[in-house]
PDB file of C-alpha atoms in Angstrom:
ATOM      1  CA  MET F 217     -41.439   3.964 -27.608  1.00  0.00           C
ATOM      2  CA  GLU F 218     -41.715   7.738 -27.371  1.00  0.00           C
ATOM      3  CA  LYS F 219     -38.445   9.550 -26.729  1.00  0.00           C
ATOM      4  CA  MET F 220     -37.978  11.196 -23.320  1.00  0.00           C
ATOM      5  CA  LEU F 221     -35.660  13.864 -24.749  1.00  0.00           C
ATOM      6  CA  ASN F 222     -36.934  16.105 -27.531  1.00  0.00           C
ATOM      7  CA  GLN F 223     -34.801  17.198 -30.471  1.00  0.00           C
ATOM      8  CA  ASP F 224     -33.878  20.576 -28.954  1.00  0.00           C
ATOM      9  CA  ILE F 225     -32.651  18.987 -25.712  1.00  0.00           C
ATOM     10  CA  ARG F 226     -30.762  16.299 -27.637  1.00  0.00           C
ATOM     11  CA  LYS F 227     -28.988  18.959 -29.713  1.00  0.00           C
ATOM     12  CA  GLN F 228     -28.050  20.999 -26.629  1.00  0.00           C
ATOM     13  CA  ILE F 229     -26.594  17.949 -24.910  1.00  0.00           C
ATOM     14  CA  LYS F 230     -24.767  16.788 -28.025  1.00  0.00           C
ATOM     15  CA  ASP F 231     -23.150  20.217 -28.273  1.00  0.00           C
ATOM     16  CA  LEU F 232     -22.083  19.981 -24.603  1.00  0.00           C
ATOM     17  CA  PHE F 233     -20.647  16.518 -25.196  1.00  0.00           C
ATOM     18  CA  ALA F 234     -18.669  17.586 -28.283  1.00  0.00           C
ATOM     19  CA  ASP F 235     -15.601  18.451 -26.199  1.00  0.00           C
ATOM     20  CA  LEU F 236     -15.580  15.494 -23.803  1.00  0.00           C
ATOM     21  CA  LYS F 237     -11.989  14.506 -23.108  1.00  0.00           C
ATOM     22  CA  ALA F 238     -12.209  10.970 -21.725  1.00  0.00           C
ATOM     23  CA  PRO F 239     -14.608   8.010 -21.702  1.00  0.00           C
ATOM     24  CA  VAL F 240     -17.276   7.608 -19.021  1.00  0.00           C
ATOM     25  CA  ALA F 241     -18.817   4.366 -17.806  1.00  0.00           C
ATOM     26  CA  VAL F 242     -22.465   4.682 -16.768  1.00  0.00           C
ATOM     27  CA  LEU F 243     -23.373   1.691 -14.602  1.00  0.00           C
ATOM     28  CA  PHE F 244     -27.075   1.054 -14.091  1.00  0.00           C
ATOM     29  CA  PHE F 245     -28.244  -1.296 -11.335  1.00  0.00           C
ATOM     30  CA  GLY F 246     -31.838  -2.469 -11.508  1.00  0.00           C
ATOM     31  CA  SER F 247     -33.662  -5.290  -9.757  1.00  0.00           C
ATOM     32  CA  LYS F 248     -36.153  -7.993 -10.689  1.00  0.00           C
ATOM     33  CA  VAL F 249     -36.785  -8.698  -6.996  1.00  0.00           C
ATOM     34  CA  GLN F 250     -37.018  -5.308  -5.308  1.00  0.00           C
ATOM     35  CA  SER F 251     -39.719  -2.795  -6.114  1.00  0.00           C
ATOM     36  CA  CYS F 252     -38.186  -0.706  -8.895  1.00  0.00           C
ATOM     37  CA  ASP F 253     -40.987   1.448 -10.256  1.00  0.00           C
ATOM     38  CA  TYR F 254     -38.747   3.652 -12.378  1.00  0.00           C
ATOM     39  CA  CYS F 255     -36.160   1.141 -13.604  1.00  0.00           C
ATOM     40  CA  LYS F 256     -37.549   1.063 -17.142  1.00  0.00           C
ATOM     41  CA  GLU F 257     -37.722   4.855 -17.429  1.00  0.00           C
ATOM     42  CA  THR F 258     -34.242   5.284 -15.924  1.00  0.00           C
ATOM     43  CA  VAL F 259     -32.728   2.883 -18.457  1.00  0.00           C
ATOM     44  CA  GLN F 260     -34.478   4.649 -21.322  1.00  0.00           C
ATOM     45  CA  LEU F 261     -33.209   8.031 -20.146  1.00  0.00           C
ATOM     46  CA  LEU F 262     -29.645   6.724 -19.836  1.00  0.00           C
ATOM     47  CA  GLU F 263     -29.831   5.076 -23.252  1.00  0.00           C
ATOM     48  CA  GLU F 264     -30.951   8.314 -24.882  1.00  0.00           C
ATOM     49  CA  VAL F 265     -28.178  10.292 -23.193  1.00  0.00           C
ATOM     50  CA  SER F 266     -25.421   7.753 -23.912  1.00  0.00           C
ATOM     51  CA  GLU F 267     -26.396   7.723 -27.589  1.00  0.00           C
ATOM     52  CA  LEU F 268     -25.269  11.347 -27.833  1.00  0.00           C
ATOM     53  CA  SER F 269     -21.542  10.606 -27.397  1.00  0.00           C
ATOM     54  CA  ASP F 270     -19.275   7.731 -28.371  1.00  0.00           C
ATOM     55  CA  LEU F 271     -17.343   8.365 -25.135  1.00  0.00           C
ATOM     56  CA  ILE F 272     -20.286   7.412 -22.902  1.00  0.00           C
ATOM     57  CA  GLU F 273     -20.776   3.693 -22.382  1.00  0.00           C
ATOM     58  CA  LEU F 274     -23.883   2.373 -20.617  1.00  0.00           C
ATOM     59  CA  LYS F 275     -23.670  -0.944 -18.792  1.00  0.00           C
ATOM     60  CA  GLN F 276     -26.727  -2.575 -17.209  1.00  0.00           C
ATOM     61  CA  TYR F 277     -26.636  -4.851 -14.170  1.00  0.00           C
ATOM     62  CA  ASP F 278     -29.051  -6.546 -11.806  1.00  0.00           C
ATOM     63  CA  LEU F 279     -28.692  -5.959  -8.082  1.00  0.00           C
ATOM     64  CA  GLU F 280     -29.164  -9.632  -7.202  1.00  0.00           C
ATOM     65  CA  GLU F 281     -27.647 -11.348 -10.253  1.00  0.00           C
ATOM     66  CA  ASN F 282     -24.550  -9.119 -10.092  1.00  0.00           C
ATOM     67  CA  ALA F 283     -24.355  -8.991  -6.296  1.00  0.00           C
ATOM     68  CA  GLU F 284     -20.546  -8.909  -6.097  1.00  0.00           C
ATOM     69  CA  LEU F 285     -20.311  -5.983  -8.487  1.00  0.00           C
ATOM     70  CA  ALA F 286     -23.099  -4.182  -6.638  1.00  0.00           C
ATOM     71  CA  LYS F 287     -21.186  -4.676  -3.390  1.00  0.00           C
ATOM     72  CA  GLN F 288     -18.004  -3.372  -5.019  1.00  0.00           C
ATOM     73  CA  PHE F 289     -19.802  -0.136  -5.897  1.00  0.00           C
ATOM     74  CA  SER F 290     -21.694   0.044  -2.572  1.00  0.00           C
ATOM     75  CA  VAL F 291     -25.046  -0.327  -4.334  1.00  0.00           C
ATOM     76  CA  ASP F 292     -27.783  -1.720  -2.085  1.00  0.00           C
ATOM     77  CA  LYS F 293     -31.001  -0.549  -3.770  1.00  0.00           C
ATOM     78  CA  ALA F 294     -32.494   0.023  -7.210  1.00  0.00           C
ATOM     79  CA  PRO F 295     -32.486   1.882  -9.426  1.00  0.00           C
ATOM     80  CA  VAL F 296     -28.984   3.251  -8.867  1.00  0.00           C
ATOM     81  CA  VAL F 297     -26.750   4.908 -11.450  1.00  0.00           C
ATOM     82  CA  VAL F 298     -22.978   5.097 -10.988  1.00  0.00           C
ATOM     83  CA  LEU F 299     -20.898   7.528 -13.049  1.00  0.00           C
ATOM     84  CA  ALA F 300     -17.348   6.224 -13.337  1.00  0.00           C
ATOM     85  CA  GLY F 301     -14.215   6.894 -15.310  1.00  0.00           C
ATOM     86  CA  LYS F 302     -12.519   4.465 -17.653  1.00  0.00           C
ATOM     87  CA  ASN F 303      -8.816   3.735 -17.850  1.00  0.00           C
ATOM     88  CA  GLY F 304      -8.584   1.136 -20.566  1.00  0.00           C
ATOM     89  CA  ASP F 305     -10.683  -1.753 -19.281  1.00  0.00           C
ATOM     90  CA  GLU F 306     -10.478  -0.490 -15.695  1.00  0.00           C
ATOM     91  CA  ILE F 307     -13.521   1.210 -14.185  1.00  0.00           C
ATOM     92  CA  VAL F 308     -12.513   4.122 -11.945  1.00  0.00           C
ATOM     93  CA  ASP F 309     -15.051   4.758  -9.180  1.00  0.00           C
ATOM     94  CA  TYR F 310     -15.396   8.423  -8.201  1.00  0.00           C
ATOM     95  CA  GLY F 311     -18.184   7.861  -5.677  1.00  0.00           C
ATOM     96  CA  VAL F 312     -20.788   9.594  -7.844  1.00  0.00           C
ATOM     97  CA  ARG F 313     -24.226   7.992  -7.427  1.00  0.00           C
ATOM     98  CA  PHE F 314     -27.877   8.584  -8.298  1.00  0.00           C
ATOM     99  CA  ALA F 315     -30.505   6.580  -6.401  1.00  0.00           C
ATOM    100  CA  GLY F 316     -33.715   6.988  -8.348  1.00  0.00           C
ATOM    101  CA  ILE F 317     -34.341   8.460 -11.753  1.00  0.00           C
ATOM    102  CA  PRO F 318     -32.336  11.658 -12.442  1.00  0.00           C
ATOM    103  CA  ALA F 319     -35.266  13.325 -14.163  1.00  0.00           C
ATOM    104  CA  GLY F 320     -36.872  16.743 -13.977  1.00  0.00           C
ATOM    105  CA  HIS F 321     -34.446  19.259 -12.521  1.00  0.00           C
ATOM    106  CA  GLU F 322     -32.080  16.413 -11.593  1.00  0.00           C
ATOM    107  CA  PHE F 323     -31.384  15.814 -15.268  1.00  0.00           C
ATOM    108  CA  THR F 324     -29.049  18.796 -14.917  1.00  0.00           C
ATOM    109  CA  SER F 325     -27.145  16.936 -12.177  1.00  0.00           C
ATOM    110  CA  LEU F 326     -26.747  13.912 -14.476  1.00  0.00           C
ATOM    111  CA  ILE F 327     -25.358  15.972 -17.348  1.00  0.00           C
ATOM    112  CA  GLN F 328     -23.036  17.942 -15.058  1.00  0.00           C
ATOM    113  CA  GLY F 329     -21.808  14.690 -13.528  1.00  0.00           C
ATOM    114  CA  LEU F 330     -20.986  13.260 -16.945  1.00  0.00           C
ATOM    115  CA  LEU F 331     -19.108  16.430 -17.931  1.00  0.00           C
ATOM    116  CA  MET F 332     -17.161  16.402 -14.657  1.00  0.00           C
ATOM    117  CA  VAL F 333     -16.040  12.791 -14.995  1.00  0.00           C
ATOM    118  CA  ALA F 334     -15.206  13.049 -18.689  1.00  0.00           C
ATOM    119  CA  ASN F 335     -13.219  16.257 -18.252  1.00  0.00           C
ATOM    120  CA  SER F 336     -11.576  15.277 -14.925  1.00  0.00           C
ATOM    121  CA  ASP F 337     -12.460  18.581 -13.312  1.00  0.00           C
ATOM    122  CA  SER F 338     -14.521  18.977 -10.137  1.00  0.00           C
ATOM    123  CA  GLY F 339     -14.762  22.739 -10.562  1.00  0.00           C
ATOM    124  CA  LEU F 340     -14.269  23.282  -6.819  1.00  0.00           C
ATOM    125  CA  ASP F 341     -12.190  26.168  -5.517  1.00  0.00           C
ATOM    126  CA  ASP F 342      -8.714  25.650  -4.091  1.00  0.00           C
ATOM    127  CA  LYS F 343      -9.800  26.033  -0.452  1.00  0.00           C
ATOM    128  CA  THR F 344     -12.329  23.235  -0.816  1.00  0.00           C
ATOM    129  CA  LYS F 345      -9.842  21.001  -2.620  1.00  0.00           C
ATOM    130  CA  ALA F 346      -7.326  21.565   0.195  1.00  0.00           C
ATOM    131  CA  MET F 347      -9.944  20.674   2.805  1.00  0.00           C
ATOM    132  CA  LEU F 348     -10.940  17.505   0.962  1.00  0.00           C
ATOM    133  CA  ALA F 349      -7.291  16.487   0.632  1.00  0.00           C
ATOM    134  CA  LYS F 350      -7.242  16.229   4.440  1.00  0.00           C
ATOM    135  CA  VAL F 351     -10.117  13.715   4.523  1.00  0.00           C
ATOM    136  CA  THR F 352      -8.614  10.436   5.732  1.00  0.00           C
ATOM    137  CA  GLU F 353     -11.778   8.596   6.810  1.00  0.00           C
ATOM    138  CA  PRO F 354     -14.785   7.639   4.655  1.00  0.00           C
ATOM    139  CA  LEU F 355     -17.154  10.554   4.092  1.00  0.00           C
ATOM    140  CA  HIS F 356     -20.676   9.882   2.818  1.00  0.00           C
ATOM    141  CA  PHE F 357     -23.437  12.140   1.530  1.00  0.00           C
ATOM    142  CA  TYR F 358     -27.094  11.359   0.916  1.00  0.00           C
ATOM    143  CA  VAL F 359     -28.638  14.306  -0.933  1.00  0.00           C
ATOM    144  CA  PHE F 360     -32.410  13.917  -0.840  1.00  0.00           C
ATOM    145  CA  VAL F 361     -34.233  15.543  -3.758  1.00  0.00           C
ATOM    146  CA  THR F 362     -37.422  15.539  -5.803  1.00  0.00           C
ATOM    147  CA  PRO F 363     -37.542  16.024  -9.586  1.00  0.00           C
ATOM    148  CA  THR F 364     -39.625  19.191  -9.211  1.00  0.00           C
ATOM    149  CA  CYS F 365     -37.183  20.939  -6.849  1.00  0.00           C
ATOM    150  CA  PRO F 366     -35.309  23.712  -8.719  1.00  0.00           C
ATOM    151  CA  TYR F 367     -32.723  24.179  -5.948  1.00  0.00           C
ATOM    152  CA  CYS F 368     -31.815  20.516  -5.514  1.00  0.00           C
ATOM    153  CA  PRO F 369     -29.301  20.199  -8.379  1.00  0.00           C
ATOM    154  CA  GLN F 370     -27.053  22.770  -6.670  1.00  0.00           C
ATOM    155  CA  ALA F 371     -26.781  20.514  -3.600  1.00  0.00           C
ATOM    156  CA  VAL F 372     -26.336  17.326  -5.640  1.00  0.00           C
ATOM    157  CA  ILE F 373     -23.683  18.761  -7.942  1.00  0.00           C
ATOM    158  CA  LEU F 374     -21.708  20.142  -4.979  1.00  0.00           C
ATOM    159  CA  ALA F 375     -21.721  16.763  -3.224  1.00  0.00           C
ATOM    160  CA  HIS F 376     -20.731  14.954  -6.429  1.00  0.00           C
ATOM    161  CA  ARG F 377     -17.861  17.391  -6.977  1.00  0.00           C
ATOM    162  CA  MET F 378     -16.597  16.681  -3.476  1.00  0.00           C
ATOM    163  CA  ALA F 379     -16.772  12.949  -4.112  1.00  0.00           C
ATOM    164  CA  PHE F 380     -14.784  13.376  -7.311  1.00  0.00           C
ATOM    165  CA  GLU F 381     -11.935  15.073  -5.421  1.00  0.00           C
ATOM    166  CA  ASN F 382     -11.266  12.277  -2.908  1.00  0.00           C
ATOM    167  CA  PRO F 383     -11.765   8.488  -3.285  1.00  0.00           C
ATOM    168  CA  LEU F 384     -12.853   8.308   0.360  1.00  0.00           C
ATOM    169  CA  VAL F 385     -15.897  10.477  -0.387  1.00  0.00           C
ATOM    170  CA  GLN F 386     -19.131   9.060  -1.786  1.00  0.00           C
ATOM    171  CA  ALA F 387     -22.114  11.225  -2.737  1.00  0.00           C
ATOM    172  CA  GLU F 388     -25.507   9.810  -3.596  1.00  0.00           C
ATOM    173  CA  MET F 389     -28.500  11.706  -4.879  1.00  0.00           C
ATOM    174  CA  VAL F 390     -31.619  10.083  -3.412  1.00  0.00           C
ATOM    175  CA  GLU F 391     -35.004  10.682  -5.005  1.00  0.00           C
ATOM    176  CA  ALA F 392     -36.989  11.067  -1.793  1.00  0.00           C
ATOM    177  CA  MET F 393     -40.317   9.787  -3.105  1.00  0.00           C
ATOM    178  CA  GLU F 394     -38.783   6.643  -4.622  1.00  0.00           C
ATOM    179  CA  PHE F 395     -37.112   5.742  -1.330  1.00  0.00           C
ATOM    180  CA  PRO F 396     -39.607   6.781   1.366  1.00  0.00           C
ATOM    181  CA  GLU F 397     -38.151   4.483   4.043  1.00  0.00           C
ATOM    182  CA  LEU F 398     -34.738   6.104   3.686  1.00  0.00           C
ATOM    183  CA  SER F 399     -36.335   9.550   3.697  1.00  0.00           C
ATOM    184  CA  ASN F 400     -38.247   8.723   6.879  1.00  0.00           C
ATOM    185  CA  GLN F 401     -35.137   7.263   8.508  1.00  0.00           C
ATOM    186  CA  PHE F 402     -33.388  10.638   8.256  1.00  0.00           C
ATOM    187  CA  GLY F 403     -36.445  12.796   8.897  1.00  0.00           C
ATOM    188  CA  VAL F 404     -36.557  14.345   5.451  1.00  0.00           C
ATOM    189  CA  SER F 405     -39.492  16.752   5.222  1.00  0.00           C
ATOM    190  CA  GLY F 406     -38.129  19.204   2.674  1.00  0.00           C
ATOM    191  CA  VAL F 407     -35.562  19.139  -0.114  1.00  0.00           C
ATOM    192  CA  PRO F 408     -32.725  19.474  -0.755  1.00  0.00           C
ATOM    193  CA  HIS F 409     -31.684  17.771   2.468  1.00  0.00           C
ATOM    194  CA  THR F 410     -28.090  16.587   2.718  1.00  0.00           C
ATOM    195  CA  VAL F 411     -27.290  13.916   5.295  1.00  0.00           C
ATOM    196  CA  ILE F 412     -23.586  13.617   6.108  1.00  0.00           C
ATOM    197  CA  ASN F 413     -22.083  10.370   7.396  1.00  0.00           C
ATOM    198  CA  PHE F 414     -25.462   8.733   7.976  1.00  0.00           C
ATOM    199  CA  GLY F 415     -26.668  11.376  10.409  1.00  0.00           C
ATOM    200  CA  ALA F 416     -23.484  12.789  11.966  1.00  0.00           C
ATOM    201  CA  ASP F 417     -24.538  16.134  10.458  1.00  0.00           C
ATOM    202  CA  GLU F 418     -27.124  17.449   8.042  1.00  0.00           C
ATOM    203  CA  VAL F 419     -27.649  20.503   5.876  1.00  0.00           C
ATOM    204  CA  VAL F 420     -31.124  21.578   4.814  1.00  0.00           C
ATOM    205  CA  GLY F 421     -31.374  23.680   1.681  1.00  0.00           C
ATOM    206  CA  ALA F 422     -28.969  24.482  -1.113  1.00  0.00           C
ATOM    207  CA  VAL F 423     -25.951  26.130   0.514  1.00  0.00           C
ATOM    208  CA  PRO F 424     -22.855  27.757  -0.992  1.00  0.00           C
ATOM    209  CA  GLU F 425     -19.651  25.761  -1.377  1.00  0.00           C
ATOM    210  CA  ALA F 426     -17.952  27.759   1.407  1.00  0.00           C
ATOM    211  CA  HIS F 427     -20.751  26.913   3.851  1.00  0.00           C
ATOM    212  CA  MET F 428     -20.475  23.187   3.163  1.00  0.00           C
ATOM    213  CA  ARG F 429     -16.693  23.393   3.456  1.00  0.00           C
ATOM    214  CA  GLU F 430     -16.998  24.973   6.901  1.00  0.00           C
ATOM    215  CA  ARG F 431     -19.486  22.330   8.062  1.00  0.00           C
ATOM    216  CA  LEU F 432     -17.225  19.508   6.926  1.00  0.00           C
ATOM    217  CA  THR F 433     -14.185  21.132   8.538  1.00  0.00           C
ATOM    218  CA  LYS F 434     -16.007  21.327  11.881  1.00  0.00           C
ATOM    219  CA  LEU F 435     -17.193  17.728  11.516  1.00  0.00           C
ATOM    220  CA  MET F 436     -13.656  16.497  10.926  1.00  0.00           C
ATOM    221  CA  GLN F 437     -12.316  18.534  13.847  1.00  0.00           C
ATOM    222  CA  SER F 438     -14.906  17.040  16.206  1.00  0.00           C
ATOM    223  CA  ALA F 439     -14.291  13.453  15.071  1.00  0.00           C
TER     224      ALA F 439
END
């Protein structure tokens, strides 16, 4: 089978992964029952990436056959990729999710997510960390994207960084064309489109960290 990543890309990623500090568990959930047009390609992409570091471990699961595990990680569709930490045999869930193949521009979001988890650093500024420390109720992000959108990774990476900072926060990239029903449910007509708490608020476009922090602060104050 032809490689998805060429030699130049593989070398660049391997160089990035050279300084990874801790192991990462990449959990892939596919399905033999649900329509999963890009399951095969997603697995291949993850296999090629995980081969580039001994600290990245890929585990493959089926949504129906491993229903309890899927429920544990709040996975209800396929394909979904979970980036988690490892503490010995324990899997540490940081709420970082990809629904759909993280290809095209979203490949950047995948690599940045792996670096964040492995190096235990969200990269957020202190004001945002302080705001997230005050989150006491579950906070959920759907970040709708398409692989051809050059601005989408900024929105995805920001949401993933926020999820990493607080176990009550979960952030899921959603490839809009792979999940049209979900896109229609939230009226997605352009990307990136971030849906907060299943419609309590939304942000269209790639916005700066400070802007998202202000929106979340107002949302928490009005709750």
